[in-house]
Amino acid sequence: MRDATRVIKAGLPAPAQGEPFLPGPTFASKFFLEGEPSSSPYTYGRNGNPTWTRFERALTDLEGGPALVYASGMAAVNAVWADTLLRTSSPRVLAMPSDGYNLARRVAREFYAPLGVQVRMAPTADPKFADLFEGATLVWLESPSNPMLDVCDLAPMIAEAHRRGALVAVDNTTATVLAQRPLELGADFSVASDSKALCGHSDLILGHVAVRDPQRAARLKRGRDEQGSIAGPMEVWLAHRSLATMDVRLERASANALAIARFLRTRSEIRQVRYPGLPNDPSYPIASRQMRRFGPIVSFELADRATAERFLHACHLVLTATSFGGIHTTAERRGRWAGEFLPEGFIRLSAGCESAEDLVEDIDVALTAATEGGR
Ligand SMILES: *Cc1c(COP(=O)(O)O)cnc(C)c1O
């Protein structure tokens, strides 16, 4: 089955007379439960809910390994880090990209390092990145990196980390499971924030982890249920409903991103345009082999902070907001966040599902206004 079909069928129960295709969310803190608790699939709301079960079946089908839903992408990241880094008495070493998601870097430094985890970082595209793997407990990969959009060759990188005895997790948020399947490329964990393209409607926070080893998945599930980083049924149901259109949305958003990147390349006031799907982008040779879709994110650099701010203000269709992967095209000056060491005029844009012509017109007019406004 192709992805476009799979996302629509994934996790649905067998069709039953008079029943909806996707049953509505189950709101329950407790379930009717007589006698032996193990006789019922559902007991108490923190331990399981049929709405989770269906969504996790869908994710398991797409990821190719047992999947667990979490309250947020960061809860999913922390679940993997706690399970791999904190449950070992041998040296705790986390190797991760220095240009990856900024909050993950901060949590590593500020929460895990004080617990005795040695945190090693190098840029995704640095040929010496793999030197960090020696003696590592967990290798954390992110490709494409966010927001610079460098890619790494996942399969050989994962094999190298395994050769050195490390477990490997891929933060697959930016790419999504429809672009690349980390478990198929050899990873032990595939982690994603579903707040982004999977949900795609900018209306919820959610995350998931898919795991190669079923025993480890069972342990993670116990950790989640007992430590309590669980998702609400409404969010999970909305995500499952949104999953059905994910392939269509990503197809449109990727086409729009390419159109915008191509247009930006024609404008002399733009310093650097990055999009993994542009044939002359440094990421293209690996991305075109590794990714089935190039995704919604385009990054580029304007002359300075003032020009970038004027540009964002002059856009009407492109809304200023953080995050990415939604149906509404958004952009922001990424350097406005603490901990992002990026050029002041650096913009990350996430293409949505509007018409490409409208978006390019909007950007065209705003660029002219921003550049002329500075004269
Ligand atoms: C957004 C994001 C996260 C965190 O996800 P939340 O759902 O916001 O907690 C983790 N990794 C990457 C790459 C992200 O973009």
Coordinates of C-alpha atoms in Angstrom, one line a residue, residues 11-375:
G11 CA -5.3 2.6 12.8
L12 CA -9.0 2.4 11.8
P13 CA -11.1 -0.5 13.1
A14 CA -12.6 -3.0 10.7
P15 CA -15.7 -1.3 9.1
A16 CA -18.8 -2.2 11.1
Q17 CA -22.4 -1.6 10.2
G18 CA -23.7 1.7 11.5
E19 CA -20.3 2.7 13.0
P20 CA -18.1 5.6 12.1
F21 CA -14.8 5.0 10.3
L22 CA -12.8 6.6 13.1
P23 CA -14.7 6.3 16.4
G24 CA -14.8 9.5 18.4
P25 CA -12.5 10.2 21.4
T26 CA -13.1 8.2 24.5
F27 CA -13.1 10.4 27.6
A28 CA -12.5 8.2 30.6
S29 CA -10.5 8.3 33.8
K30 CA -11.8 4.9 34.8
F31 CA -13.5 2.0 33.0
F32 CA -16.0 -0.4 34.3
L33 CA -13.8 -3.2 35.7
E34 CA -14.9 -6.3 37.6
G35 CA -12.7 -9.0 39.0
E36 CA -9.2 -9.6 37.7
P37 CA -7.9 -6.3 36.2
S38 CA -5.9 -8.1 33.5
S39 CA -9.2 -9.4 32.0
S40 CA -9.8 -5.9 30.6
P41 CA -7.8 -3.9 28.0
Y42 CA -8.6 -0.7 29.8
T43 CA -8.6 -0.1 33.6
Y44 CA -7.5 3.4 34.6
G45 CA -7.1 6.3 32.1
R46 CA -3.4 6.8 32.7
N47 CA -2.6 3.3 31.6
G48 CA -4.5 3.1 28.4
N49 CA -7.4 4.5 26.3
P50 CA -8.9 3.1 23.1
T51 CA -8.3 6.5 21.4
W52 CA -4.5 6.1 22.0
T53 CA -4.7 2.4 21.0
R54 CA -6.0 3.3 17.5
F55 CA -3.6 6.2 17.0
E56 CA -0.6 4.1 18.1
R57 CA -1.7 1.3 15.7
A58 CA -1.6 3.9 13.0
L59 CA 1.9 5.1 14.0
T60 CA 3.1 1.5 14.4
D61 CA 2.0 0.8 10.8
L62 CA 3.7 3.9 9.4
E63 CA 6.9 3.7 11.5
G64 CA 7.5 -0.1 11.2
G65 CA 7.8 -0.7 15.0
P66 CA 5.7 -0.4 18.2
A67 CA 4.8 3.3 18.8
L68 CA 3.8 5.2 21.9
V69 CA 2.1 8.6 22.0
Y70 CA 3.3 11.3 24.5
A71 CA 2.0 14.6 25.8
S72 CA 4.5 16.5 23.6
G73 CA 7.5 16.0 21.4
M74 CA 9.7 17.0 24.3
A75 CA 8.0 14.4 26.5
A76 CA 8.9 11.8 23.8
V77 CA 12.5 13.0 23.7
N78 CA 12.8 12.8 27.4
A79 CA 11.3 9.4 27.5
V80 CA 14.0 8.1 25.3
W81 CA 16.8 10.0 27.0
A82 CA 15.7 8.8 30.5
D83 CA 15.4 5.2 29.4
T84 CA 18.7 5.0 27.7
L85 CA 20.9 7.5 29.6
L86 CA 19.7 7.3 33.2
R87 CA 19.1 3.6 33.6
T88 CA 22.7 2.7 33.1
S89 CA 25.5 2.6 35.7
S90 CA 28.3 2.7 33.0
P91 CA 29.4 6.2 31.8
R92 CA 26.5 8.1 30.4
V93 CA 27.3 9.8 27.1
L94 CA 24.9 11.5 24.8
A95 CA 26.2 12.5 21.3
M96 CA 24.0 15.0 19.4
P97 CA 24.2 17.6 16.7
S98 CA 25.1 21.1 17.8
D99 CA 22.8 22.5 15.1
G100 CA 19.7 20.5 16.1
Y101 CA 16.5 21.6 17.8
N102 CA 17.6 24.2 20.3
L103 CA 15.4 23.1 23.2
A104 CA 16.8 19.5 23.0
R105 CA 20.3 21.0 23.2
R106 CA 19.3 23.1 26.2
V107 CA 17.6 20.2 28.1
A108 CA 20.7 18.1 27.5
R109 CA 23.0 20.7 28.9
E110 CA 20.8 21.9 31.8
F111 CA 18.9 18.8 32.9
Y112 CA 21.0 15.8 31.8
A113 CA 24.5 17.1 32.3
P114 CA 23.9 17.7 36.0
L115 CA 22.8 14.1 36.3
G116 CA 26.2 12.9 35.1
V117 CA 25.5 12.7 31.4
Q118 CA 28.4 13.8 29.3
V119 CA 26.9 15.7 26.4
R120 CA 29.0 15.9 23.2
M121 CA 28.0 18.0 20.2
A122 CA 29.2 18.7 16.6
P123 CA 27.5 20.0 13.5
T124 CA 25.3 17.6 11.5
A125 CA 27.3 18.1 8.3
D126 CA 30.7 17.9 10.0
P127 CA 32.6 14.9 8.7
K128 CA 34.0 14.5 12.3
F129 CA 30.5 14.1 13.7
A130 CA 31.0 10.4 13.9
D131 CA 34.1 10.9 16.1
L132 CA 31.6 11.7 18.9
F133 CA 30.3 8.1 18.8
E134 CA 33.2 6.4 20.6
G135 CA 31.9 5.3 24.0
A136 CA 28.5 6.9 23.5
T137 CA 25.5 5.5 25.3
L138 CA 23.1 7.2 22.9
V139 CA 23.6 8.8 19.5
W140 CA 20.9 11.4 18.7
L141 CA 20.5 12.3 15.1
E142 CA 18.4 14.9 13.4
S143 CA 18.1 15.2 9.6
P144 CA 17.4 17.6 8.1
S145 CA 18.7 19.8 11.0
N146 CA 16.5 22.6 12.1
P147 CA 16.7 25.4 11.0
M148 CA 19.8 25.2 8.8
L149 CA 18.6 22.2 6.9
D150 CA 21.8 20.2 6.7
V151 CA 21.3 16.5 6.2
C152 CA 23.3 13.5 7.3
D153 CA 23.4 10.1 5.6
L154 CA 21.4 8.2 8.2
A155 CA 22.0 4.6 7.3
P156 CA 25.8 4.6 7.4
M157 CA 25.8 7.0 10.4
I158 CA 23.5 4.6 12.3
A159 CA 25.6 1.6 11.3
E160 CA 28.8 3.4 12.5
A161 CA 27.1 4.3 15.9
H162 CA 26.1 0.6 16.3
R163 CA 29.6 -0.5 15.5
R164 CA 30.8 1.5 18.4
G165 CA 28.2 0.1 20.7
A166 CA 25.8 3.0 21.0
L167 CA 22.0 3.0 20.7
V168 CA 20.7 5.4 18.0
A169 CA 17.6 7.6 18.0
V170 CA 16.5 9.9 15.2
D171 CA 14.5 13.0 15.8
N172 CA 12.4 12.7 12.7
T173 CA 10.1 15.8 13.3
T174 CA 11.4 17.9 10.4
A175 CA 11.4 15.1 7.8
T176 CA 8.3 13.1 9.1
V177 CA 7.7 9.4 8.8
L178 CA 6.3 10.0 5.3
A179 CA 9.7 11.3 4.1
Q180 CA 12.0 8.8 5.8
R181 CA 11.6 5.8 8.2
P182 CA 14.4 5.8 10.8
L183 CA 13.7 2.3 12.0
E184 CA 14.1 1.0 8.4
L185 CA 17.4 2.8 8.2
G186 CA 18.5 0.9 11.3
A187 CA 17.7 3.3 14.2
D188 CA 16.6 1.9 17.6
F189 CA 14.2 4.8 18.1
S190 CA 12.3 7.2 15.8
V191 CA 11.1 10.2 17.7
A192 CA 8.8 13.0 16.5
S193 CA 6.9 16.0 17.6
D194 CA 3.4 15.5 16.2
S195 CA 2.7 19.2 17.0
K196 CA 4.2 19.9 13.5
A197 CA 3.4 18.3 10.2
L198 CA 1.7 15.2 11.4
C199 CA -1.1 17.2 13.0
G200 CA -0.6 20.1 10.6
H201 CA -3.4 22.3 11.8
S202 CA -1.6 24.2 14.5
D203 CA -4.1 23.2 17.1
L204 CA -2.4 20.8 19.4
I205 CA 0.8 19.6 21.1
L206 CA 1.7 15.9 20.9
G207 CA 4.7 13.6 20.3
H208 CA 5.5 9.9 19.7
V209 CA 8.3 7.4 19.9
A210 CA 8.6 4.3 17.7
V211 CA 10.9 1.6 19.0
R212 CA 12.8 -1.3 17.2
D213 CA 12.9 -3.6 20.2
P214 CA 9.4 -4.6 21.5
Q215 CA 10.8 -5.3 25.0
R216 CA 12.2 -1.8 25.2
A217 CA 8.8 -0.5 23.9
A218 CA 7.0 -2.3 26.8
R219 CA 9.4 -0.7 29.3
L220 CA 8.9 2.7 27.8
K221 CA 5.1 2.2 28.0
R222 CA 5.4 1.3 31.6
G223 CA 7.5 4.4 32.2
R224 CA 5.0 6.6 30.5
D225 CA 2.0 5.2 32.2
E226 CA 3.6 5.3 35.7
Q227 CA 5.5 8.6 35.3
G228 CA 2.4 10.1 33.7
S229 CA 3.6 12.0 30.6
I230 CA 0.4 10.9 28.8
A231 CA -1.6 12.7 26.1
G232 CA -5.3 13.8 26.4
P233 CA -7.7 11.8 24.2
M234 CA -9.0 14.9 22.4
E235 CA -5.5 15.7 21.2
V236 CA -4.8 12.2 20.1
W237 CA -8.1 11.9 18.3
L238 CA -7.5 15.2 16.5
A239 CA -4.1 14.0 15.5
H240 CA -5.5 10.7 14.2
R241 CA -8.1 12.6 12.2
S242 CA -5.4 14.9 10.8
L243 CA -3.1 12.1 9.9
A244 CA -5.5 11.1 7.1
T245 CA -4.6 14.2 5.1
M246 CA -0.9 14.3 6.0
D247 CA 0.3 12.9 2.6
V248 CA -1.8 15.4 0.7
R249 CA -0.7 18.3 2.9
L250 CA 2.9 17.4 2.7
E251 CA 2.8 17.1 -1.1
R252 CA 1.3 20.5 -1.4
A253 CA 3.5 22.1 1.2
S254 CA 6.7 20.6 -0.3
A255 CA 5.6 21.9 -3.8
N256 CA 5.0 25.3 -2.3
A257 CA 8.3 25.3 -0.5
L258 CA 10.1 24.5 -3.7
A259 CA 8.3 27.2 -5.6
I260 CA 9.2 29.7 -2.8
A261 CA 12.8 28.6 -2.7
R262 CA 13.2 28.9 -6.4
F263 CA 11.7 32.4 -6.4
L264 CA 13.9 33.5 -3.5
R265 CA 16.9 32.3 -5.5
T266 CA 16.0 34.9 -8.2
R267 CA 16.1 37.8 -5.7
S268 CA 19.4 39.6 -5.3
E269 CA 18.6 40.9 -1.7
I270 CA 18.6 37.3 -0.4
R271 CA 21.9 36.2 0.8
Q272 CA 21.5 32.5 1.2
V273 CA 18.5 30.2 0.4
R274 CA 18.5 26.7 1.8
Y275 CA 16.0 24.0 0.7
P276 CA 17.0 20.3 0.5
G277 CA 14.9 19.9 -2.6
L278 CA 16.8 22.6 -4.7
P279 CA 19.2 20.6 -6.9
N280 CA 22.1 23.0 -6.2
D281 CA 21.6 22.9 -2.4
P282 CA 24.4 21.3 -0.4
S283 CA 21.8 18.9 1.1
Y284 CA 20.4 17.8 -2.2
P285 CA 22.7 14.8 -3.0
I286 CA 21.9 13.0 0.2
A287 CA 18.3 14.3 0.6
S288 CA 17.3 13.2 -2.8
R289 CA 18.4 9.6 -2.1
Q290 CA 17.2 9.5 1.5
M291 CA 13.9 11.5 1.6
R292 CA 10.7 10.8 -0.2
R293 CA 9.6 14.4 0.4
F294 CA 11.7 17.5 0.9
G295 CA 9.2 19.1 3.4
P296 CA 7.8 22.5 4.1
I297 CA 10.8 24.4 5.5
V298 CA 12.8 26.9 3.6
S299 CA 15.4 29.1 5.2
F300 CA 17.0 32.3 3.9
E301 CA 19.0 35.3 5.0
L302 CA 18.2 39.0 4.6
A303 CA 20.7 41.8 5.0
D304 CA 20.0 42.5 8.7
R305 CA 17.5 42.3 11.5
A306 CA 15.6 45.5 10.5
T307 CA 15.2 44.2 6.9
A308 CA 14.0 40.8 8.1
E309 CA 11.5 42.5 10.5
R310 CA 10.2 44.8 7.8
F311 CA 9.8 41.8 5.5
L312 CA 7.8 39.8 8.0
H313 CA 5.6 42.8 8.8
A314 CA 4.9 43.5 5.2
C315 CA 3.7 39.9 4.5
H316 CA -0.1 39.4 4.5
L317 CA -0.4 35.7 3.7
V318 CA 2.8 34.6 5.4
L319 CA 2.0 34.8 9.1
T320 CA 4.6 35.5 11.6
A321 CA 4.7 32.6 14.1
T322 CA 7.2 30.1 15.4
S323 CA 7.0 26.3 14.7
F324 CA 6.4 24.7 11.3
G325 CA 4.6 22.0 9.4
G326 CA 1.1 23.6 9.4
I327 CA -1.4 24.3 6.6
H328 CA -0.9 28.1 7.2
T329 CA 2.4 29.5 5.7
T330 CA 4.4 31.0 8.6
A331 CA 7.8 32.6 9.0
E332 CA 9.9 34.1 11.7
R333 CA 13.3 35.7 12.4
R334 CA 14.8 32.7 14.1
G335 CA 17.5 34.7 16.0
R336 CA 14.8 36.3 18.2
W337 CA 15.0 33.2 20.4
A338 CA 17.6 32.9 23.1
G339 CA 20.2 30.2 22.3
E340 CA 19.9 30.5 18.6
F341 CA 23.3 31.7 17.3
L342 CA 22.1 32.6 13.8
P343 CA 22.6 35.7 11.6
E344 CA 20.3 38.5 12.6
G345 CA 18.5 38.5 9.2
F346 CA 18.0 34.7 9.2
I347 CA 14.4 33.6 8.4
R348 CA 12.8 30.2 8.7
L349 CA 9.7 29.9 6.6
S350 CA 7.3 27.0 6.7
A351 CA 5.2 26.6 3.6
G352 CA 1.6 25.8 4.1
C353 CA -1.1 24.6 1.7
E354 CA -2.2 27.9 0.1
S355 CA -1.8 28.6 -3.6
A356 CA 1.9 28.8 -4.5
E357 CA 1.2 31.8 -6.8
D358 CA -0.4 33.7 -4.0
L359 CA 2.4 33.0 -1.7
V360 CA 5.1 34.0 -4.1
E361 CA 3.3 37.2 -4.9
D362 CA 3.0 38.0 -1.2
I363 CA 6.7 37.4 -0.6
D364 CA 7.6 39.3 -3.7
V365 CA 5.7 42.4 -2.6
A366 CA 6.9 42.2 1.0
L367 CA 10.6 41.8 -0.1
T368 CA 10.4 44.9 -2.3
A369 CA 8.7 46.9 0.5
A370 CA 11.3 45.7 3.1
T371 CA 14.3 46.5 0.9
E372 CA 12.9 49.9 -0.3
G373 CA 11.8 50.8 3.2
G374 CA 15.4 50.6 4.3
R375 CA 16.6 53.1 1.8

